[in-house]
Structure formats: structure tokens, C-alpha cells
PDB file of C-alpha atoms in Angstrom:
ATOM      1  CA  MET A   1      65.195  19.943  30.312  1.00 37.00           C
ATOM      2  CA  PRO A   2      66.379  23.276  29.746  1.00 37.00           C
ATOM      3  CA  GLN A   3      65.859  25.659  31.805  1.00 40.00           C
ATOM      4  CA  ASN A   4      65.429  29.532  32.391  1.00 39.00           C
ATOM      5  CA  VAL A   5      64.780  32.124  34.966  1.00 36.00           C
ATOM      6  CA  LYS A   6      61.326  32.349  33.963  1.00 37.00           C
ATOM      7  CA  GLU A   7      60.614  28.857  34.207  1.00 39.00           C
ATOM      8  CA  ILE A   8      61.738  29.142  38.022  1.00 36.00           C
ATOM      9  CA  PHE A   9      60.084  32.516  38.630  1.00 37.00           C
ATOM     10  CA  GLY A  10      56.724  32.774  40.762  1.00 37.00           C
ATOM     11  CA  GLY A  11      57.380  29.213  43.092  1.00 57.00           C
ATOM     12  CA  ALA A  12      58.055  27.021  40.178  1.00 64.00           C
ATOM     13  CA  LEU A  13      61.266  25.532  42.243  1.00 72.00           C
ATOM     14  CA  ALA A  14      59.838  25.488  45.514  1.00 74.00           C
ATOM     15  CA  ALA A  15      57.016  23.597  43.912  1.00 71.00           C
ATOM     16  CA  LYS A  16      59.371  21.056  42.061  1.00 76.00           C
ATOM     17  CA  VAL A  17      61.291  20.094  44.986  1.00 82.00           C
ATOM     18  CA  ARG A  18      57.656  19.748  46.874  1.00 78.00           C
ATOM     19  CA  ALA A  19      56.942  17.333  44.616  1.00 76.00           C
ATOM     20  CA  LEU A  20      60.111  15.783  43.858  1.00 81.00           C
ATOM     21  CA  ALA A  21      60.863  15.193  47.229  1.00 82.00           C
ATOM     22  CA  PRO A  22      59.067  12.382  48.644  1.00 81.00           C
ATOM     23  CA  SER A  23      61.116  10.311  45.813  1.00 84.00           C
ATOM     24  CA  MET A  24      64.646  11.605  46.920  1.00 90.00           C
ATOM     25  CA  THR A  25      66.834  10.281  49.549  1.00 93.00           C
ATOM     26  CA  ARG A  26      67.486  12.379  52.875  1.00 92.00           C
ATOM     27  CA  SER A  27      70.211  13.836  51.674  1.00 94.00           C
ATOM     28  CA  MET A  28      69.210  14.972  48.718  1.00 94.00           C
ATOM     29  CA  GLN A  29      66.178  16.877  50.153  1.00 92.00           C
ATOM     30  CA  ARG A  30      68.188  18.810  52.254  1.00 93.00           C
ATOM     31  CA  VAL A  31      70.291  19.895  49.082  1.00 94.00           C
ATOM     32  CA  ALA A  32      66.750  20.615  47.550  1.00 91.00           C
ATOM     33  CA  GLU A  33      65.401  22.380  50.484  1.00 90.00           C
ATOM     34  CA  THR A  34      68.046  24.377  51.164  1.00 92.00           C
ATOM     35  CA  VAL A  35      68.268  25.610  47.340  1.00 90.00           C
ATOM     36  CA  ALA A  36      64.952  26.662  47.467  1.00 86.00           C
ATOM     37  CA  GLY A  37      64.820  28.472  51.148  1.00 84.00           C
ATOM     38  CA  ASP A  38      67.833  30.602  49.922  1.00 87.00           C
ATOM     39  CA  PRO A  39      68.740  30.820  46.298  1.00 85.00           C
ATOM     40  CA  ALA A  40      70.665  33.603  46.745  1.00 86.00           C
ATOM     41  CA  GLY A  41      72.768  32.814  48.977  1.00 90.00           C
ATOM     42  CA  CYS A  42      73.314  29.322  47.419  1.00 90.00           C
ATOM     43  CA  ALA A  43      73.825  31.222  44.025  1.00 89.00           C
ATOM     44  CA  ALA A  44      76.755  32.450  45.456  1.00 90.00           C
ATOM     45  CA  LEU A  45      78.318  29.085  46.338  1.00 93.00           C
ATOM     46  CA  THR A  46      80.478  26.698  44.922  1.00 93.00           C
ATOM     47  CA  VAL A  47      79.023  22.789  44.364  1.00 93.00           C
ATOM     48  CA  THR A  48      81.980  22.145  47.194  1.00 94.00           C
ATOM     49  CA  ARG A  49      80.319  25.075  49.664  1.00 94.00           C
ATOM     50  CA  LEU A  50      76.675  24.047  49.132  1.00 94.00           C
ATOM     51  CA  ALA A  51      77.853  20.298  49.948  1.00 95.00           C
ATOM     52  CA  GLU A  52      79.609  21.714  53.155  1.00 95.00           C
ATOM     53  CA  ARG A  53      76.377  23.859  53.659  1.00 94.00           C
ATOM     54  CA  THR A  54      74.494  20.695  53.388  1.00 94.00           C
ATOM     55  CA  GLY A  55      76.244  18.162  54.919  1.00 95.00           C
ATOM     56  CA  THR A  56      76.244  16.191  52.030  1.00 95.00           C
ATOM     57  CA  SER A  57      78.690  15.072  49.204  1.00 95.00           C
ATOM     58  CA  GLU A  58      79.645  16.806  45.977  1.00 94.00           C
ATOM     59  CA  ALA A  59      78.035  14.028  43.965  1.00 94.00           C
ATOM     60  CA  THR A  60      74.604  14.323  45.823  1.00 95.00           C
ATOM     61  CA  VAL A  61      74.751  18.340  44.895  1.00 94.00           C
ATOM     62  CA  VAL A  62      74.834  17.055  41.296  1.00 94.00           C
ATOM     63  CA  ARG A  63      72.478  14.327  41.504  1.00 93.00           C
ATOM     64  CA  THR A  64      69.834  16.920  42.951  1.00 92.00           C
ATOM     65  CA  ALA A  65      70.474  19.388  40.326  1.00 90.00           C
ATOM     66  CA  ARG A  66      69.752  16.790  37.790  1.00 89.00           C
ATOM     67  CA  ALA A  67      66.746  15.590  39.735  1.00 88.00           C
ATOM     68  CA  LEU A  68      65.496  19.047  39.263  1.00 85.00           C
ATOM     69  CA  GLY A  69      65.678  18.687  35.493  1.00 79.00           C
ATOM     70  CA  TYR A  70      69.082  20.665  35.406  1.00 83.00           C
ATOM     71  CA  ALA A  71      72.255  19.375  33.127  1.00 84.00           C
ATOM     72  CA  GLY A  72      74.131  19.661  36.271  1.00 87.00           C
ATOM     73  CA  TYR A  73      74.946  22.245  39.460  1.00 90.00           C
ATOM     74  CA  ARG A  74      75.856  25.270  37.133  1.00 88.00           C
ATOM     75  CA  ASP A  75      72.532  25.161  35.274  1.00 85.00           C
ATOM     76  CA  LEU A  76      71.054  25.253  38.706  1.00 88.00           C
ATOM     77  CA  ARG A  77      73.448  27.680  39.910  1.00 88.00           C
ATOM     78  CA  LEU A  78      72.715  30.115  37.459  1.00 84.00           C
ATOM     79  CA  ALA A  79      68.847  29.817  37.986  1.00 81.00           C
ATOM     80  CA  LEU A  80      69.303  30.200  41.128  1.00 84.00           C
ATOM     81  CA  ALA A  81      70.824  33.624  40.592  1.00 82.00           C
ATOM     82  CA  GLY A  82      67.732  34.513  38.135  1.00 76.00           C
ATOM     83  CA  LEU A  83      65.369  33.892  40.843  1.00 73.00           C
ATOM     84  CA  ALA A  84      67.372  35.700  43.745  1.00 73.00           C
ATOM     85  CA  ALA A  85      67.266  38.909  41.496  1.00 71.00           C
ATOM     86  CA  GLN A  86      63.238  38.516  41.098  1.00 64.00           C
ATOM     87  CA  GLN A  87      63.136  38.167  44.966  1.00 61.00           C
ATOM     88  CA  GLN A  88      65.109  41.172  45.321  1.00 64.00           C
ATOM     89  CA  SER A  89      62.806  43.174  42.868  1.00 56.00           C
ATOM     90  CA  GLY A  90      60.269  43.387  45.761  1.00 49.00           C
ATOM     91  CA  ARG A  91      57.384  41.326  45.719  1.00 51.00           C
ATOM     92  CA  ALA A  92      55.308  40.862  48.837  1.00 43.00           C
ATOM     93  CA  PRO A  93      55.672  38.596  51.290  1.00 41.00           C
ATOM     94  CA  ALA A  94      53.460  35.676  51.110  1.00 45.00           C
ATOM     95  CA  ILE A  95      51.458  34.977  54.170  1.00 46.00           C
ATOM     96  CA  THR A  96      52.749  31.763  55.961  1.00 46.00           C
ATOM     97  CA  THR A  97      51.011  31.342  59.041  1.00 51.00           C
ATOM     98  CA  ASP A  98      48.635  27.825  59.516  1.00 68.00           C
ATOM     99  CA  ILE A  99      45.076  28.284  59.862  1.00 73.00           C
ATOM    100  CA  ALA A 100      44.167  28.541  63.597  1.00 75.00           C
ATOM    101  CA  VAL A 101      41.269  27.220  65.134  1.00 77.00           C
ATOM    102  CA  ASP A 102      40.190  30.704  66.871  1.00 78.00           C
ATOM    103  CA  ASP A 103      41.235  32.905  63.452  1.00 75.00           C
ATOM    104  CA  PRO A 104      38.399  34.975  62.425  1.00 83.00           C
ATOM    105  CA  ILE A 105      36.446  34.211  59.498  1.00 84.00           C
ATOM    106  CA  ALA A 106      37.955  36.859  57.254  1.00 80.00           C
ATOM    107  CA  ASP A 107      41.672  35.896  58.184  1.00 78.00           C
ATOM    108  CA  VAL A 108      40.622  32.079  57.177  1.00 79.00           C
ATOM    109  CA  VAL A 109      38.982  33.413  53.719  1.00 81.00           C
ATOM    110  CA  ALA A 110      42.333  35.884  53.684  1.00 79.00           C
ATOM    111  CA  LYS A 111      44.853  32.677  54.148  1.00 79.00           C
ATOM    112  CA  LEU A 112      42.754  29.915  51.639  1.00 80.00           C
ATOM    113  CA  ALA A 113      42.698  32.092  49.021  1.00 80.00           C
ATOM    114  CA  HIS A 114      46.168  32.982  49.658  1.00 78.00           C
ATOM    115  CA  ASP A 115      46.951  29.038  49.527  1.00 80.00           C
ATOM    116  CA  GLU A 116      44.711  28.390  46.778  1.00 82.00           C
ATOM    117  CA  ARG A 117      46.357  30.996  44.453  1.00 82.00           C
ATOM    118  CA  GLN A 118      50.099  29.379  45.578  1.00 79.00           C
ATOM    119  CA  THR A 119      48.648  25.977  44.608  1.00 82.00           C
ATOM    120  CA  LEU A 120      47.437  26.839  41.248  1.00 87.00           C
ATOM    121  CA  ALA A 121      50.297  28.782  40.207  1.00 84.00           C
ATOM    122  CA  ASP A 122      52.674  26.162  41.713  1.00 84.00           C
ATOM    123  CA  THR A 123      51.160  23.252  39.276  1.00 88.00           C
ATOM    124  CA  ALA A 124      50.767  25.447  36.081  1.00 89.00           C
ATOM    125  CA  ALA A 125      54.421  26.168  37.078  1.00 84.00           C
ATOM    126  CA  GLY A 126      55.272  22.415  37.186  1.00 85.00           C
ATOM    127  CA  LEU A 127      52.790  21.408  34.765  1.00 90.00           C
ATOM    128  CA  ASP A 128      54.687  19.412  31.383  1.00 92.00           C
ATOM    129  CA  THR A 129      52.895  20.851  28.826  1.00 93.00           C
ATOM    130  CA  VAL A 130      54.286  17.996  26.416  1.00 95.00           C
ATOM    131  CA  GLN A 131      52.844  15.092  28.500  1.00 96.00           C
ATOM    132  CA  LEU A 132      49.443  17.109  28.899  1.00 97.00           C
ATOM    133  CA  GLY A 133      49.434  17.728  24.695  1.00 97.00           C
ATOM    134  CA  ALA A 134      49.681  14.003  24.316  1.00 97.00           C
ATOM    135  CA  ALA A 135      46.979  13.487  27.013  1.00 98.00           C
ATOM    136  CA  VAL A 136      44.786  15.841  25.201  1.00 98.00           C
ATOM    137  CA  ALA A 137      45.682  14.149  21.720  1.00 97.00           C
ATOM    138  CA  ALA A 138      44.436  10.803  23.219  1.00 98.00           C
ATOM    139  CA  LEU A 139      41.087  11.946  24.582  1.00 98.00           C
ATOM    140  CA  ALA A 140      40.165  13.997  22.064  1.00 97.00           C
ATOM    141  CA  GLY A 141      40.623  10.849  19.559  1.00 96.00           C
ATOM    142  CA  ALA A 142      39.222   8.090  21.902  1.00 97.00           C
ATOM    143  CA  ARG A 143      36.058   6.058  21.407  1.00 96.00           C
ATOM    144  CA  ARG A 144      35.828   5.813  25.095  1.00 97.00           C
ATOM    145  CA  THR A 145      37.326   7.638  28.287  1.00 98.00           C
ATOM    146  CA  ASP A 146      37.742   6.124  32.145  1.00 98.00           C
ATOM    147  CA  VAL A 147      38.713   8.063  34.878  1.00 98.00           C
ATOM    148  CA  TYR A 148      39.251   6.575  38.540  1.00 98.00           C
ATOM    149  CA  GLY A 149      39.356   8.275  41.740  1.00 95.00           C
ATOM    150  CA  VAL A 150      37.751   7.984  45.135  1.00 94.00           C
ATOM    151  CA  GLY A 151      37.407  10.331  47.749  1.00 89.00           C
ATOM    152  CA  ALA A 152      38.308  14.160  47.270  1.00 88.00           C
ATOM    153  CA  SER A 153      39.244  12.642  43.719  1.00 93.00           C
ATOM    154  CA  GLY A 154      36.542  10.989  42.785  1.00 94.00           C
ATOM    155  CA  LEU A 155      34.919  14.624  42.900  1.00 94.00           C
ATOM    156  CA  VAL A 156      37.363  16.016  40.475  1.00 96.00           C
ATOM    157  CA  ALA A 157      36.687  12.804  38.338  1.00 96.00           C
ATOM    158  CA  GLN A 158      32.932  13.448  37.883  1.00 97.00           C
ATOM    159  CA  ASP A 159      34.376  16.800  36.950  1.00 97.00           C
ATOM    160  CA  LEU A 160      36.380  15.677  34.220  1.00 97.00           C
ATOM    161  CA  VAL A 161      33.684  13.047  33.186  1.00 97.00           C
ATOM    162  CA  GLN A 162      30.674  15.906  33.095  1.00 95.00           C
ATOM    163  CA  LYS A 163      32.789  18.173  31.077  1.00 96.00           C
ATOM    164  CA  LEU A 164      33.790  15.778  28.549  1.00 96.00           C
ATOM    165  CA  LEU A 165      30.110  14.106  27.916  1.00 95.00           C
ATOM    166  CA  ARG A 166      29.034  18.458  27.456  1.00 93.00           C
ATOM    167  CA  ILE A 167      31.185  18.365  24.320  1.00 94.00           C
ATOM    168  CA  GLY A 168      29.905  14.951  23.187  1.00 93.00           C
ATOM    169  CA  LEU A 169      32.796  12.548  24.437  1.00 96.00           C
ATOM    170  CA  MET A 170      31.882   8.948  26.191  1.00 96.00           C
ATOM    171  CA  ALA A 171      33.557   9.132  29.456  1.00 97.00           C
ATOM    172  CA  HIS A 172      32.436   7.417  33.146  1.00 97.00           C
ATOM    173  CA  ALA A 173      33.386   7.995  36.038  1.00 96.00           C
ATOM    174  CA  HIS A 174      34.422   5.120  38.759  1.00 93.00           C
ATOM    175  CA  SER A 175      34.810   5.422  42.472  1.00 89.00           C
ATOM    176  CA  ASP A 176      33.775   1.895  42.980  1.00 93.00           C
ATOM    177  CA  PRO A 177      36.884  -0.536  42.780  1.00 92.00           C
ATOM    178  CA  HIS A 178      35.417  -3.105  41.752  1.00 95.00           C
ATOM    179  CA  LEU A 179      33.567  -1.363  39.108  1.00 95.00           C
ATOM    180  CA  ALA A 180      36.617   0.349  38.025  1.00 96.00           C
ATOM    181  CA  VAL A 181      38.525  -2.652  37.665  1.00 97.00           C
ATOM    182  CA  THR A 182      35.176  -4.640  36.107  1.00 96.00           C
ATOM    183  CA  ASN A 183      35.063  -1.769  33.285  1.00 96.00           C
ATOM    184  CA  ALA A 184      38.855  -1.651  32.595  1.00 97.00           C
ATOM    185  CA  VAL A 185      38.957  -5.202  31.181  1.00 97.00           C
ATOM    186  CA  GLN A 186      36.781  -3.591  28.687  1.00 96.00           C
ATOM    187  CA  LEU A 187      39.143  -1.215  27.450  1.00 97.00           C
ATOM    188  CA  ARG A 188      41.844  -1.851  24.359  1.00 97.00           C
ATOM    189  CA  ALA A 189      43.933   0.167  22.301  1.00 97.00           C
ATOM    190  CA  GLY A 190      42.086   3.728  20.963  1.00 96.00           C
ATOM    191  CA  ASP A 191      40.561   3.976  24.712  1.00 98.00           C
ATOM    192  CA  VAL A 192      41.704   5.787  27.716  1.00 98.00           C
ATOM    193  CA  ALA A 193      41.955   5.368  31.205  1.00 98.00           C
ATOM    194  CA  VAL A 194      42.592   8.294  34.041  1.00 98.00           C
ATOM    195  CA  ALA A 195      43.558   7.570  37.100  1.00 98.00           C
ATOM    196  CA  ILE A 196      43.582  10.787  39.882  1.00 97.00           C
ATOM    197  CA  THR A 197      45.442  10.500  42.877  1.00 95.00           C
ATOM    198  CA  HIS A 198      47.029  13.051  45.204  1.00 91.00           C
ATOM    199  CA  SER A 199      49.321  10.484  46.917  1.00 89.00           C
ATOM    200  CA  GLY A 200      50.007   8.333  43.964  1.00 92.00           C
ATOM    201  CA  SER A 201      49.551   4.910  45.843  1.00 93.00           C
ATOM    202  CA  THR A 202      45.718   4.784  46.394  1.00 94.00           C
ATOM    203  CA  ARG A 203      45.340   0.995  45.565  1.00 95.00           C
ATOM    204  CA  ASP A 204      41.693   1.502  44.491  1.00 96.00           C
ATOM    205  CA  VAL A 205      42.782   3.894  41.746  1.00 97.00           C
ATOM    206  CA  ILE A 206      46.195   2.127  40.679  1.00 97.00           C
ATOM    207  CA  GLU A 207      44.466  -1.329  39.914  1.00 97.00           C
ATOM    208  CA  PRO A 208      42.100  -0.195  37.523  1.00 98.00           C
ATOM    209  CA  LEU A 209      44.776   1.867  35.637  1.00 98.00           C
ATOM    210  CA  ARG A 210      47.116  -1.030  35.387  1.00 98.00           C
ATOM    211  CA  VAL A 211      44.214  -3.100  34.068  1.00 98.00           C
ATOM    212  CA  ALA A 212      43.660  -0.738  31.239  1.00 98.00           C
ATOM    213  CA  PHE A 213      47.503  -0.029  30.724  1.00 98.00           C
ATOM    214  CA  GLU A 214      47.757  -4.049  30.102  1.00 97.00           C
ATOM    215  CA  ARG A 215      45.004  -3.862  27.847  1.00 97.00           C
ATOM    216  CA  GLY A 216      46.621  -1.448  25.367  1.00 97.00           C
ATOM    217  CA  ALA A 217      44.555   2.012  26.441  1.00 98.00           C
ATOM    218  CA  THR A 218      46.540   4.925  26.925  1.00 98.00           C
ATOM    219  CA  THR A 219      46.688   5.732  30.259  1.00 98.00           C
ATOM    220  CA  VAL A 220      47.137   9.296  32.087  1.00 98.00           C
ATOM    221  CA  ALA A 221      47.972   9.826  35.720  1.00 98.00           C
ATOM    222  CA  ILE A 222      47.013  13.052  37.392  1.00 97.00           C
ATOM    223  CA  THR A 223      49.092  13.062  40.738  1.00 94.00           C
ATOM    224  CA  GLY A 224      51.364  15.290  43.137  1.00 90.00           C
ATOM    225  CA  ARG A 225      53.621  12.233  43.633  1.00 88.00           C
ATOM    226  CA  PRO A 226      55.469  11.365  40.287  1.00 89.00           C
ATOM    227  CA  GLY A 227      57.523   9.327  41.303  1.00 87.00           C
ATOM    228  CA  GLY A 228      54.548   7.425  43.156  1.00 90.00           C
ATOM    229  CA  ALA A 229      53.442   3.727  42.091  1.00 95.00           C
ATOM    230  CA  VAL A 230      50.725   4.831  39.957  1.00 96.00           C
ATOM    231  CA  ALA A 231      53.303   6.396  37.888  1.00 95.00           C
ATOM    232  CA  GLN A 232      54.363   2.859  36.594  1.00 96.00           C
ATOM    233  CA  TYR A 233      51.439   2.164  34.576  1.00 98.00           C
ATOM    234  CA  ALA A 234      50.918   5.769  33.089  1.00 98.00           C
ATOM    235  CA  ASP A 235      51.738   6.698  29.804  1.00 98.00           C
ATOM    236  CA  GLN A 236      51.313  10.211  30.633  1.00 97.00           C
ATOM    237  CA  VAL A 237      52.064  11.922  34.241  1.00 96.00           C
ATOM    238  CA  LEU A 238      50.534  14.993  35.169  1.00 96.00           C
ATOM    239  CA  THR A 239      52.111  16.757  38.365  1.00 93.00           C
ATOM    240  CA  THR A 240      50.164  18.827  40.362  1.00 92.00           C
ATOM    241  CA  SER A 241      50.615  20.631  43.654  1.00 84.00           C
ATOM    242  CA  THR A 242      48.987  20.846  46.793  1.00 66.00           C
ATOM    243  CA  ALA A 243      48.653  23.698  48.909  1.00 58.00           C
ATOM    244  CA  ARG A 244      50.187  23.803  52.528  1.00 58.00           C
ATOM    245  CA  GLU A 245      48.637  20.971  54.629  1.00 60.00           C
ATOM    246  CA  SER A 246      47.087  22.345  58.312  1.00 61.00           C
ATOM    247  CA  GLU A 247      45.189  20.278  60.540  1.00 58.00           C
ATOM    248  CA  LEU A 248      42.033  21.716  59.243  1.00 59.00           C
ATOM    249  CA  ARG A 249      42.616  21.118  55.593  1.00 63.00           C
ATOM    250  CA  PRO A 250      44.626  17.806  55.283  1.00 60.00           C
ATOM    251  CA  ALA A 251      46.006  17.093  52.086  1.00 56.00           C
ATOM    252  CA  ALA A 252      43.146  15.084  50.436  1.00 53.00           C
ATOM    253  CA  MET A 253      41.313  18.614  50.599  1.00 64.00           C
ATOM    254  CA  SER A 254      43.842  20.914  49.477  1.00 66.00           C
ATOM    255  CA  SER A 255      45.129  18.725  46.363  1.00 81.00           C
ATOM    256  CA  ARG A 256      41.981  19.132  44.791  1.00 88.00           C
ATOM    257  CA  THR A 257      42.723  22.802  43.784  1.00 90.00           C
ATOM    258  CA  GLY A 258      45.403  21.657  41.370  1.00 91.00           C
ATOM    259  CA  GLN A 259      43.812  18.461  39.918  1.00 95.00           C
ATOM    260  CA  LEU A 260      40.601  20.972  38.850  1.00 95.00           C
ATOM    261  CA  LEU A 261      43.223  23.056  37.284  1.00 95.00           C
ATOM    262  CA  VAL A 262      44.592  19.830  35.091  1.00 97.00           C
ATOM    263  CA  VAL A 263      41.155  18.689  34.487  1.00 97.00           C
ATOM    264  CA  ASP A 264      40.215  22.450  32.842  1.00 96.00           C
ATOM    265  CA  CYS A 265      43.268  22.180  30.940  1.00 97.00           C
ATOM    266  CA  LEU A 266      42.796  18.897  29.606  1.00 97.00           C
ATOM    267  CA  PHE A 267      38.959  19.847  28.995  1.00 96.00           C
ATOM    268  CA  VAL A 268      40.067  22.776  26.943  1.00 96.00           C
ATOM    269  CA  GLY A 269      42.466  21.189  24.979  1.00 96.00           C
ATOM    270  CA  VAL A 270      40.352  18.469  24.151  1.00 97.00           C
ATOM    271  CA  ALA A 271      37.506  21.587  23.097  1.00 95.00           C
ATOM    272  CA  GLN A 272      39.989  23.345  20.935  1.00 95.00           C
ATOM    273  CA  ARG A 273      41.011  19.927  18.984  1.00 95.00           C
ATOM    274  CA  THR A 274      37.814  18.702  18.453  1.00 94.00           C
ATOM    275  CA  TYR A 275      35.488  22.532  18.286  1.00 92.00           C
ATOM    276  CA  ASP A 276      33.707  21.823  14.838  1.00 92.00           C
ATOM    277  CA  THR A 277      31.884  19.047  16.988  1.00 91.00           C
ATOM    278  CA  ALA A 278      32.372  20.149  20.498  1.00 89.00           C
ATOM    279  CA  ALA A 279      30.807  23.771  19.859  1.00 90.00           C
ATOM    280  CA  PRO A 280      27.626  22.517  18.746  1.00 90.00           C
ATOM    281  CA  ALA A 281      27.712  19.817  21.620  1.00 89.00           C
ATOM    282  CA  LEU A 282      28.235  22.726  24.145  1.00 86.00           C
ATOM    283  CA  ALA A 283      25.315  25.193  22.635  1.00 88.00           C
ATOM    284  CA  ALA A 284      22.780  21.937  22.267  1.00 88.00           C
ATOM    285  CA  SER A 285      23.478  20.873  26.175  1.00 83.00           C
ATOM    286  CA  TYR A 286      22.961  25.016  27.330  1.00 78.00           C
ATOM    287  CA  GLU A 287      19.965  25.095  25.075  1.00 82.00           C
ATOM    288  CA  ALA A 288      19.001  22.140  26.696  1.00 81.00           C
ATOM    289  CA  LEU A 289      19.633  23.150  30.518  1.00 77.00           C
ATOM    290  CA  ALA A 290      17.456  26.376  29.915  1.00 76.00           C
ATOM    291  CA  HIS A 291      14.739  24.703  28.883  1.00 70.00           C
ATOM    292  CA  ARG A 292      14.326  22.853  31.656  1.00 67.00           C
ATOM    293  CA  HIS A 293      14.492  25.800  33.564  1.00 64.00           C
ATOM    294  CA  ARG A 294      12.030  27.833  32.034  1.00 61.00           C
TER     295      ARG A 294
END
């Protein structure tokens, strides 16, 4: 995957490290976290020196560079140098303090707003637009779409289904695992199944996706863990970022922001592809709702 400075500017490298860390060995995690935390310092290091700094081997450094999407350490080092130059251009420092129990409400608003912006930026930067385009094409031509999600991800599943229904597409959201599997059995080629799970390991979401995959439906996973179990049954994997977790804001809550961005990207892409039918359907739904409230 070709990389350049623009692709990692704005936190994309840090977002990629956070997304891939669970699938890396501990030694690779040390290398990845070190380069993301100190791009300027690491850009000045040879592969040998970086291995020494992280207490790993040269082979581990090279494997980490490749895991992050670079052909080798040389390409990663060049990208780090570019990112370091951007960071030295005078950007405002980020808010890094977690929400505390005794924070004034104004501070809570500021911290949440910062985290939401960062989550959206990280998700956008790390989203694979090739896989996104393939998912859009499948949804636009689907006979039927089933969407699986539980808990907070179940709310996102309902959001996607509502949007698809508004433009005249057949879609269903399933949060009950038994009903989800029962419906997945009915899917076939030409249908689409979408699984939404931040952890990538939610059994109640993976199981219906597996069934849909085996029935020949096109399968899509929206997840914060692209190396998670859900990916083995997904034709397209759309990776989300998440805001920093805290005691008052666990992953189940913070992950929703990135998921909703991906859902909006899918919806707009599908609406573009089906504009001749989507536009009248949207207009009709707005008119019907407006009439209801008159």
C-alpha cells in the first residue's frame, strides 16, 4: 500500500497503530508506539538504532513497518520525517486529560468535543476507500440487506437500516442473535450482510455473518479490530477508530462515533449510485413525514 506524508498527517499513523496493536506481538507494539509517539526522533534513527531503542530486533522493526502498510523501514522513516515536519509547523497541542468525576461541565464538553473530532479524523484517515467502494457497490445492488449489531452497535445498525429504507432499499436490523441467524439462513448471492462490532469478537454478531457468508451473500464488517474474528467472514472490512476510553466513557460508547461516520459514508455512496431512485424516495419520505406533523 503506497504511503505518503498526507496519508499519515492528522493522526492517521497513530490511529493505525491503535487499530493494529491488538494483532501485533508485544515487541512490534513497542516499535509501533515508539514511532507514533516520537516521529521526529525515530526519523533520525537507522533500523539498528531503532531496534536498540525499543529493545527489539531489526527484523521486528521491518515487520512492524510492513504491518503499518509500508514496503520497508526506509519508507516508514521517510514518512516519519514528513510527519515530524508537520508537527513542527505550530499546531495547537491536543487535549490529553481524561474526564474526571469532578470536572466542570464546560470541561466535559470541551474534552468530549475534542475526542469526537479526533475519532472522526482517525476513522477517516484509516478507512480503506477501495473496500468502502466495494461495500457501497454491493449495497446499491443488493436484493436485501441484513445488518447485525448488539448494544451500542445495535443502535448504529438501526441507523444504517433507517437510511437505506429512506432511499427505497430493502433492509433489516437484527439485535436478537436467534432472529439474526434465522434471517441469515435465507440470504444468498446478491444479498448483503453487515456486521457491526467494535471488538471484532462479538459472538452474537459473528455467527449470523458467518451463516450469511456461507450462503453466498456479500459480507461487510465495520469494526475497530480489523484482525478480529469477524474479519474471517467479511468480504470487506471497514476499520473504525475510537475515542480514548475512560471510566466514564468505555469503548462501547466511544466507538459509536467512528461507526456512525462509516455508516454515513456508506449511505451517501449508495445514494450517489442510486440517485435516480434515491432522490425521489427521499423527497417522498420527507413529504410523508411533514404531512404527518401538519
